[in-house]
Backbone as a ProteinNet text record, in pm:
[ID]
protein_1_A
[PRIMARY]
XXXXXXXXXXXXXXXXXXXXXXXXXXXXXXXXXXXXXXXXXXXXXXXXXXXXXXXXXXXXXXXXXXXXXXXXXXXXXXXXXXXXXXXXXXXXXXXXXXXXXXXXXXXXXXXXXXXXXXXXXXXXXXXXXXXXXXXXXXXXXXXXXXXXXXXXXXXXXXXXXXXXXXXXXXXXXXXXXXXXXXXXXXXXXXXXXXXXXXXXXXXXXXXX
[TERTIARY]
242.1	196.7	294	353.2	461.2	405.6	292.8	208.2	239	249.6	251.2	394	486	624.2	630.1	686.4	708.2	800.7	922	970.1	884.9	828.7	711.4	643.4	533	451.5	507.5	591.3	643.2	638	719.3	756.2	631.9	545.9	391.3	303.2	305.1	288.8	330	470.6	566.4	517.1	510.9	475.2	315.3	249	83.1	48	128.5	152.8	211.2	329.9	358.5	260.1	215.6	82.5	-26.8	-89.7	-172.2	-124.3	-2.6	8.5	18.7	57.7	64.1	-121.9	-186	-289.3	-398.2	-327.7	-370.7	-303.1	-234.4	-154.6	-241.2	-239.8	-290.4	-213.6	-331.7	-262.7	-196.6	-126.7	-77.2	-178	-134.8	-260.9	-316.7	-380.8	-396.1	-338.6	-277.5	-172.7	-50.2	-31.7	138	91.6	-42.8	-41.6	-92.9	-112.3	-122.6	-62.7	70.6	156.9	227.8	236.8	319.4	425.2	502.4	604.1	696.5	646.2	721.9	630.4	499.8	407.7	523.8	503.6	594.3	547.5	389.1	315.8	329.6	362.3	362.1	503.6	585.8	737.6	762.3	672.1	677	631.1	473.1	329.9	361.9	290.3	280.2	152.6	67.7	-49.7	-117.4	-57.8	-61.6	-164.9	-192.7	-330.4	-328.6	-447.8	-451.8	-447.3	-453.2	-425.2	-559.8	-645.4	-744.8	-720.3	-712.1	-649.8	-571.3	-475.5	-345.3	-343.2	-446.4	-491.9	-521.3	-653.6	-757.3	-587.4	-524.3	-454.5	-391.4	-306.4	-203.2	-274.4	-403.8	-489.6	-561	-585.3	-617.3	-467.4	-345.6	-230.8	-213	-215.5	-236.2	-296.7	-443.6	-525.4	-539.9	-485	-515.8	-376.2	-280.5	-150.4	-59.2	-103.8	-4.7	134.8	216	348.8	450.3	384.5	439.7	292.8	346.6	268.8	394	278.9	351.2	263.4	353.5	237.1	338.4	221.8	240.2	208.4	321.4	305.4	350.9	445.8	498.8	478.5	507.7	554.6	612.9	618.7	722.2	718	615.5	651.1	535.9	419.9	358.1	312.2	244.8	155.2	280.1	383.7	472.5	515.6	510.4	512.4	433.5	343	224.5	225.3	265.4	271.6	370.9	500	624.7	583	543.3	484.4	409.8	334.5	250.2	343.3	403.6	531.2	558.7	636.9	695.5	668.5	524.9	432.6	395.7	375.9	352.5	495	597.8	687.4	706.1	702	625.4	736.9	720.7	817.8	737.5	803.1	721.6	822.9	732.5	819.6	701	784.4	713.8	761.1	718.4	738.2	696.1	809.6	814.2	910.9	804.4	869.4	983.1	949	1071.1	1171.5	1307.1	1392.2	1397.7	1342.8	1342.3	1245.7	1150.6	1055	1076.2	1139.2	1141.5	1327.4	1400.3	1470.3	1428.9	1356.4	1281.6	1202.9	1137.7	1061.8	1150.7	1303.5	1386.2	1415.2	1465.6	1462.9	1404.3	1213.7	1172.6	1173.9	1144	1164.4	1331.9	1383.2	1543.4	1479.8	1439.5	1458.5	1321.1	1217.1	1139.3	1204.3	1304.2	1358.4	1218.8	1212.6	1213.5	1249.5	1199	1213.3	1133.7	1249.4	1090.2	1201	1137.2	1265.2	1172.2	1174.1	1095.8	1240	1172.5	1221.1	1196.9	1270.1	1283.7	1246.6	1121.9	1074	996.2	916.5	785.4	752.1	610.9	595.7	597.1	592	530.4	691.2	810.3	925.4	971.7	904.5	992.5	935.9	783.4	722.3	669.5	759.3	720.8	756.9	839.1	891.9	948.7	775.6	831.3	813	865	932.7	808.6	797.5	684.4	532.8	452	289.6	252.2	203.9	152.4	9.2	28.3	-55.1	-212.8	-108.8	-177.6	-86.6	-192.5	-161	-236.5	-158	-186.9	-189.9	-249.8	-269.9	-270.4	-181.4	-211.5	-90.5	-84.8	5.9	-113.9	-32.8	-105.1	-223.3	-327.7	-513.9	-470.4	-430.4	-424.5	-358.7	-256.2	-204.1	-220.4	-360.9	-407.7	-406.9	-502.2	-550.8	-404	-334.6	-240.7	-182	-99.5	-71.3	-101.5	-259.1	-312.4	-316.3	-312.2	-307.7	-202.3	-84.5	34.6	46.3	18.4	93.8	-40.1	-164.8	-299.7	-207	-134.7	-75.7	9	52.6	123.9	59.6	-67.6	-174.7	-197.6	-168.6	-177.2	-343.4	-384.1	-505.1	-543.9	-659.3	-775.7	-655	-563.6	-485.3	-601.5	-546.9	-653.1	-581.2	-670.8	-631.7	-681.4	-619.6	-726.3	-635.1	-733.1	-694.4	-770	-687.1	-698.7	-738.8	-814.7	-882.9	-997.5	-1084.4	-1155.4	-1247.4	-1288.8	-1403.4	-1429.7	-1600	-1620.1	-1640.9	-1670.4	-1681.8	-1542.7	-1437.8	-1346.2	-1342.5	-1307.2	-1303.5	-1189.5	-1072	-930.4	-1003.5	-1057.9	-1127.7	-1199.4	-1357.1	-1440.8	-1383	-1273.2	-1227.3	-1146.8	-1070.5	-1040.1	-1130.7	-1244.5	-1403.2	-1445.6	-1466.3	-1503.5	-1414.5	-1283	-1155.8	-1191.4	-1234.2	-1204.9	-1359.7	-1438.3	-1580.3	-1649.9	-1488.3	-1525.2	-1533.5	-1552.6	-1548.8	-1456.8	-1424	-1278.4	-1294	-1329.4	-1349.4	-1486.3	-1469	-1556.1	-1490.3	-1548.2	-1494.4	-1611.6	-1573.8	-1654.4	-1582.8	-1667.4	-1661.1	-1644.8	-1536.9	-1517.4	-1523.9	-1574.5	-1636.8	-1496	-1384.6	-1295.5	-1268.3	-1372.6	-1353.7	-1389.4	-1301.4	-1343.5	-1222.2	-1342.1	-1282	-1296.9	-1263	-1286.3	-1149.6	-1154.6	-1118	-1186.4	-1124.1	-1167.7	-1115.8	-1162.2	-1142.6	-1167.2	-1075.3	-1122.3	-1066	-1093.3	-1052	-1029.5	-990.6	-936.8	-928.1	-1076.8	-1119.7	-1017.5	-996.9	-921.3	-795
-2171.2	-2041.3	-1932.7	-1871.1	-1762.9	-1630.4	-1618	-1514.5	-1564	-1655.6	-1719.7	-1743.2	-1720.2	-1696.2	-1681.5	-1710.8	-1633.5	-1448.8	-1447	-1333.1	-1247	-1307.5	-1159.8	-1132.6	-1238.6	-1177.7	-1074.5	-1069.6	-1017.1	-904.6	-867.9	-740.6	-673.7	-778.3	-665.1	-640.5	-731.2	-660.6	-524.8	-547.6	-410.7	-270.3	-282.6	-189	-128.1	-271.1	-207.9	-166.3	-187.5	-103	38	40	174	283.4	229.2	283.3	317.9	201.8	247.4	344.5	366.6	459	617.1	608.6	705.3	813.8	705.5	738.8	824.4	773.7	835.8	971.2	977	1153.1	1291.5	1393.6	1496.6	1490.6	1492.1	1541.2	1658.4	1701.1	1820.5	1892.9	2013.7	2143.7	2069.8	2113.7	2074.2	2120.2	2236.5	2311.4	2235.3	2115.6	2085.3	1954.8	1898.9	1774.8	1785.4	1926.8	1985	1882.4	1892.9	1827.5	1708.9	1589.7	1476	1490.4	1580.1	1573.7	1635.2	1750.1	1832.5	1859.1	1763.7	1729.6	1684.6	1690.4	1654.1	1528.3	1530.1	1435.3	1268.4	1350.3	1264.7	1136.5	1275.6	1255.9	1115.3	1131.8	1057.8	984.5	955.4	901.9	791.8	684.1	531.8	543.8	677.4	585.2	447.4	354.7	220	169.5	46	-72.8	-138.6	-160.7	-231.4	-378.1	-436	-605.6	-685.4	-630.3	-663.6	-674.6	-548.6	-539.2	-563.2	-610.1	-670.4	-840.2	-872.2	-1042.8	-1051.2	-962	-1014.9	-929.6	-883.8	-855.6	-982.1	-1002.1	-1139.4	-1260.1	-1284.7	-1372.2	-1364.7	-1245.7	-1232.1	-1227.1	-1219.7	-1201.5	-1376.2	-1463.6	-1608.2	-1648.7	-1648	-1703.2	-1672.7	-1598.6	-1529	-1555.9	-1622.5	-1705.5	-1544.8	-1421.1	-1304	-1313.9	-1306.5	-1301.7	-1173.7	-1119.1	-952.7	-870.6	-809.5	-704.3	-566.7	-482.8	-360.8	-284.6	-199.7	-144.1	6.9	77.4	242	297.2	345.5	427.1	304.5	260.5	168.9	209.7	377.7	432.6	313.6	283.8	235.6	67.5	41.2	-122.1	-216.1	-182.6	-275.2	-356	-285.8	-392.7	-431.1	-370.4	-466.1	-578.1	-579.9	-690.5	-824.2	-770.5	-884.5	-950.2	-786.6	-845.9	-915.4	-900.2	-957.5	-1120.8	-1143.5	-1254.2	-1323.3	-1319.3	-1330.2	-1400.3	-1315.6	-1344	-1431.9	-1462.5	-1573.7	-1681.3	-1710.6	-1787.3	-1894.5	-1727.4	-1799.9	-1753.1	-1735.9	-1713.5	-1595.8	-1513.5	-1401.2	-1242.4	-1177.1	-992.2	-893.6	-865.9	-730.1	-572.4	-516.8	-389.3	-261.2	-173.1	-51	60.7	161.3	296.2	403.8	447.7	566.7	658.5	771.6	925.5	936	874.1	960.8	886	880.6	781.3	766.6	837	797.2	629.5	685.6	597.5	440	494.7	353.9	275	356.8	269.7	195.7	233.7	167.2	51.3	58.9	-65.8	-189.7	-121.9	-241.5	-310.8	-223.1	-244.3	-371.8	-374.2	-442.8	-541.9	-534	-657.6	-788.4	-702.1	-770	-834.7	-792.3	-849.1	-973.1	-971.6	-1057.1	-1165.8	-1135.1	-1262	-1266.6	-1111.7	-1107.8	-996.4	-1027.5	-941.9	-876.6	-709.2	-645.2	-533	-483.2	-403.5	-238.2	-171.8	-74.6	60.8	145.9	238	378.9	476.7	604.1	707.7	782.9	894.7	905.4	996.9	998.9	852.5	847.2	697.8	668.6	815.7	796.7	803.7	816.3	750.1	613.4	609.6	451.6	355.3	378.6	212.7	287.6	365.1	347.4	214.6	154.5	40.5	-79.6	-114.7	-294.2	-383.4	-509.2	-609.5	-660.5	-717.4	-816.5	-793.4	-853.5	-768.8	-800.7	-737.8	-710.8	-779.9	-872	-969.4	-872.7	-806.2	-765.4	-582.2	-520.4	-322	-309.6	-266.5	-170.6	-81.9	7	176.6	235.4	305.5	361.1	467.6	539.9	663.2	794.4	860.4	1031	973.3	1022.9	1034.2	1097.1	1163.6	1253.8	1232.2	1090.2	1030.4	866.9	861.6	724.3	699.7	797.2	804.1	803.9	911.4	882.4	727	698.2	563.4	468.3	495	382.9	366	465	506.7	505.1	520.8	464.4	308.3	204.8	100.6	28.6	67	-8.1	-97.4	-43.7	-138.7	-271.7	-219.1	-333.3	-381.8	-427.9	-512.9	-624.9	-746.6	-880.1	-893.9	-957.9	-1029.3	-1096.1	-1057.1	-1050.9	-1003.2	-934.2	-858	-802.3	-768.1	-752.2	-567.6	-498.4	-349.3	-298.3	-258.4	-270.6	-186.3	-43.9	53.3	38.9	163	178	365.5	386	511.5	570.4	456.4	526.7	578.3	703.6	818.9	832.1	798.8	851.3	1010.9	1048.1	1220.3	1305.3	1225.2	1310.8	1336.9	1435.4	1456.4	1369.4	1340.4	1215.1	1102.2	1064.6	940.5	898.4	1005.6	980.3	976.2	1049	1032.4	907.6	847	676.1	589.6	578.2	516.1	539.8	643.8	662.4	571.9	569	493.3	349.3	305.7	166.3	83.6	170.4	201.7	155.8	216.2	216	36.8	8	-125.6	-165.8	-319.6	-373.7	-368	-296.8	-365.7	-394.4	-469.3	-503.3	-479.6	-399.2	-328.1	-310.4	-373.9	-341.5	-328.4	-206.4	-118.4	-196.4	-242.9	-285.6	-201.3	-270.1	-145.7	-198.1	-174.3	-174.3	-77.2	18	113.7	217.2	347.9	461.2	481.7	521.7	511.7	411.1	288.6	145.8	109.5	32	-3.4	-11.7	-73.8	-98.2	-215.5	-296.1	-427.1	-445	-401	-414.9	-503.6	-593	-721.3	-632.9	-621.7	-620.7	-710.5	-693.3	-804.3	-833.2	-709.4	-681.6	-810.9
714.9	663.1	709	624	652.2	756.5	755.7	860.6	959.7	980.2	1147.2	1179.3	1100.6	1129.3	1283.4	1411.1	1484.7	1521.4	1426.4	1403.3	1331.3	1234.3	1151.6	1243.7	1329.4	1355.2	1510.2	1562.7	1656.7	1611.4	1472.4	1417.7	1351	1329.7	1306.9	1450.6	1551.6	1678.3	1719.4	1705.4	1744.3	1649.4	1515.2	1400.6	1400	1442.7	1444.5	1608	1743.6	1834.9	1815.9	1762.5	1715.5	1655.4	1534.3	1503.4	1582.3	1629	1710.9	1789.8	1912.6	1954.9	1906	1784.2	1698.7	1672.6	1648.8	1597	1739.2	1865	1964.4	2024.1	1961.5	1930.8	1825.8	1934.9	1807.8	1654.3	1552.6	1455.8	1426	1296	1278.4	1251	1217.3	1163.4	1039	968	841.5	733.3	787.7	645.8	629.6	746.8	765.8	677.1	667.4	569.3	436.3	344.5	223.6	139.2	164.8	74.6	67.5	71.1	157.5	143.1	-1.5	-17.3	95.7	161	241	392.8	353.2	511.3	623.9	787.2	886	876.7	873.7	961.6	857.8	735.7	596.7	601.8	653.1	664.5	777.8	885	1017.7	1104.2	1039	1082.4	1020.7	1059.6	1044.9	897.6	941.3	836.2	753.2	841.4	797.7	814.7	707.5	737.4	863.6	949.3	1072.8	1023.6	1118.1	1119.7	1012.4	1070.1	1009.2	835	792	636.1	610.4	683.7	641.5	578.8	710.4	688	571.1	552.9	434.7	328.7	299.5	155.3	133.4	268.9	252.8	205.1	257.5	209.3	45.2	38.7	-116.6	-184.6	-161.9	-280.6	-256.2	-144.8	-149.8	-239.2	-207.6	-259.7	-437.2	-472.2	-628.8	-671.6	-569.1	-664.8	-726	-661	-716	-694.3	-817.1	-851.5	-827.9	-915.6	-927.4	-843.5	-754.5	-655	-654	-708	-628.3	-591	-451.8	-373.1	-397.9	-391.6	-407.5	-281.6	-221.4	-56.8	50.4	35.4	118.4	331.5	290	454.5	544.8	648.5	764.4	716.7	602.1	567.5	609.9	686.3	768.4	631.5	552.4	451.1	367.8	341.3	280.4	319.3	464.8	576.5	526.7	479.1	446.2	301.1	240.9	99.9	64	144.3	92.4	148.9	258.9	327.7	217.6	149.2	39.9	-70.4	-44.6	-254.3	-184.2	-65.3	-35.7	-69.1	-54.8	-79.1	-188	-294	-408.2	-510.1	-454.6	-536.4	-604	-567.9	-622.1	-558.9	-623.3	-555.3	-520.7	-449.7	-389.3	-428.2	-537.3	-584.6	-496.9	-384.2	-369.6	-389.2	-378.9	-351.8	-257.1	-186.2	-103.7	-114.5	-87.1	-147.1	-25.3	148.6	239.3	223.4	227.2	251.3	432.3	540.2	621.3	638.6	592	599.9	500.2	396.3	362.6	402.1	480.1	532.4	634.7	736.3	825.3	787.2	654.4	571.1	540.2	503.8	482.7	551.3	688.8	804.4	927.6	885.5	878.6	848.4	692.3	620.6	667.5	653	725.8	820.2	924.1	1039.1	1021.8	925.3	903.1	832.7	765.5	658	530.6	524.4	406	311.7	151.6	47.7	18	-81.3	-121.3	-228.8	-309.6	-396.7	-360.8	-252.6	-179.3	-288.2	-383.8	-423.9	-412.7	-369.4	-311.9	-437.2	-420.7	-547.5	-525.2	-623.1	-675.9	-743.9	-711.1	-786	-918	-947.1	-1131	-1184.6	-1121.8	-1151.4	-1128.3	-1006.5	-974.7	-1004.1	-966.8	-1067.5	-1182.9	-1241.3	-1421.2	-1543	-1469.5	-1549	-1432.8	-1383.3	-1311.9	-1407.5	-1297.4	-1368	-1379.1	-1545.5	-1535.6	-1523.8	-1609.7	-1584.1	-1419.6	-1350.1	-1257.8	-1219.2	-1115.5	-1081.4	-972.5	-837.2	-798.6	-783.4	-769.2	-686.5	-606.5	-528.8	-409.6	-390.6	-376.7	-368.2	-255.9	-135.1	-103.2	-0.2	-116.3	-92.9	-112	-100.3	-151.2	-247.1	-194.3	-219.4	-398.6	-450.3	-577.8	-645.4	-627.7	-734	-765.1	-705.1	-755.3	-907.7	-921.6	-1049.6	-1176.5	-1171.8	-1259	-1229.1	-1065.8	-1105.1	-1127.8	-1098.4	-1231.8	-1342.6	-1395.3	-1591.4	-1607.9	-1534.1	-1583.8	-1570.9	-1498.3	-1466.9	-1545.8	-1604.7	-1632.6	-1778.2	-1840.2	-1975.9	-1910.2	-1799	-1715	-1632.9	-1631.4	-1530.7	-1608.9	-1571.8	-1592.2	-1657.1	-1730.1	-1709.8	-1610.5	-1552.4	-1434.5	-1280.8	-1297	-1228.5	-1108.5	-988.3	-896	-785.5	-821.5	-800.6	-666.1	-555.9	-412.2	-373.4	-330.3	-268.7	-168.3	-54	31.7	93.6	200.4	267.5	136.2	104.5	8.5	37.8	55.1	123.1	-13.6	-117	-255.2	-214.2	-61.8	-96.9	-121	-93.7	-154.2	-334.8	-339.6	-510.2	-575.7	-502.4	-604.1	-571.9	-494	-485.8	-564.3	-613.5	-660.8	-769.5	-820.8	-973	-930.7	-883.1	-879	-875.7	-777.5	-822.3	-980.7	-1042.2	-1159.6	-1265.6	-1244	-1296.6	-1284.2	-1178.6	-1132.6	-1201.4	-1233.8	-1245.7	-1423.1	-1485.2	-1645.9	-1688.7	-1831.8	-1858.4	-1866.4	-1790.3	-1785.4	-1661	-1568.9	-1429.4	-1400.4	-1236.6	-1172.8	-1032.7	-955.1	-867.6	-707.4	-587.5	-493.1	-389	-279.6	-153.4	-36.3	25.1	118.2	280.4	363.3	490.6	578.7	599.5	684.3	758.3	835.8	941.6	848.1	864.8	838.9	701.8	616.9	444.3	356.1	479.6	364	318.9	233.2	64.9	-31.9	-126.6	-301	-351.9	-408.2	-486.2	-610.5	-717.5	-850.1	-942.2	-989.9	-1072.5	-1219.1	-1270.7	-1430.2	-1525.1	-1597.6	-1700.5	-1839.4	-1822.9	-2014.1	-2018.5
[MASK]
++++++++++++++++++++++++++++++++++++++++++++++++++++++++++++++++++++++++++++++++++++++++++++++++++++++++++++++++++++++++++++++++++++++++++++++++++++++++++++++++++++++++++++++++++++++++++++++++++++++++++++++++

């Protein structure tokens, strides 16, 4: 099993320590994380999935045989860690996107030193995965809360049949959320609330 790599899993020790230490630091004000584009905290924070969610993704892009995965909001790489771990697997690529180039050189970074792949592209997302390769097995969501929704309505013509859609920090009292719940909600999915700490996830299969 490629998870049990000894070099990966070293380098997700090291990455989900980092984090954690991170997460035990004051945050910024709240005016400095308005925007991710020009946020510090956006620019430099780990915001990454813990171990826990990392397992269960690598295990669901296994188990569901996903080919083409792309994940939206890559930051420092941890879940690409998993997901690229995953493709390995079943043969499969890992296309993401991140807006910092600090942050996603560090992802490559990673990945290198895991011995593995991932085609991690620098933008806005609604440029860079406007045109991946291939219908899309599984997505991952979780960059900026307020552009779920569009990158889902962009990439939904490029979702595989029974394609599997799983976001991440889902609070329904936020207002981009509840409009991504409402999204994930219409016919053509089947979609349920996963309790992974504070926010959760989302699991939505795509019937069409």
């Amino acid at each position: 099993m490629r998870l049990t790599d000894p070099a990966l899993a070293a380098i997700l020790d090291r990455e989900h320590a980092a984090a954690r230490a991170q997460r035990g630091q004051p945050r910024p004000p709240q005016g400095d994380m308005a925007d991710f584009r020009t946020s510090e905290m956006h620019r430099t924070r780990y915001l990454s999935i813990r171990p826990d969610q990392g397992r269960w993704l690598y295990a669901l892009a296994v188990g569901s045989g996903a080919r083409q995965i792309v994940e939206f909001g890559t930051s420092f790489g941890i879940s690409t860690l998993y997901l690229a771990a995953a493709a390995d697997e079943t043969g499969g690529m890992v296309t993401g996107s991140e807006f910092h180039p600090e942050k996603a050189a560090r992802a490559r970074q990673n990945l290198s030193e895991a011995g593995l792949v991932a085609d991690i592209r620098v933008g806005d997302a609604r440029q860079t995965l406007a045109d991946p390769d291939g219908p899309i097995d599984l997505l991952f969501l979780d960059g900026a809360k307020d552009l779920y929704v569009p990158v889902l309505e962009m990439l939904t013509p490029r979702l595989a049949p029974r394609a599997l859609v799983v976001a991440d920090n889902i609070d329904p009292e936020r207002a981009e959320i509840a409009g991504f719940l409402d999204s994930v909600a219409a016919p053509g999915y089947v979609t349920s609330l996963l309790g992974f700490g504070k926010g959760g996830m989302s699991l939505s299969l795509r019937m069409a």
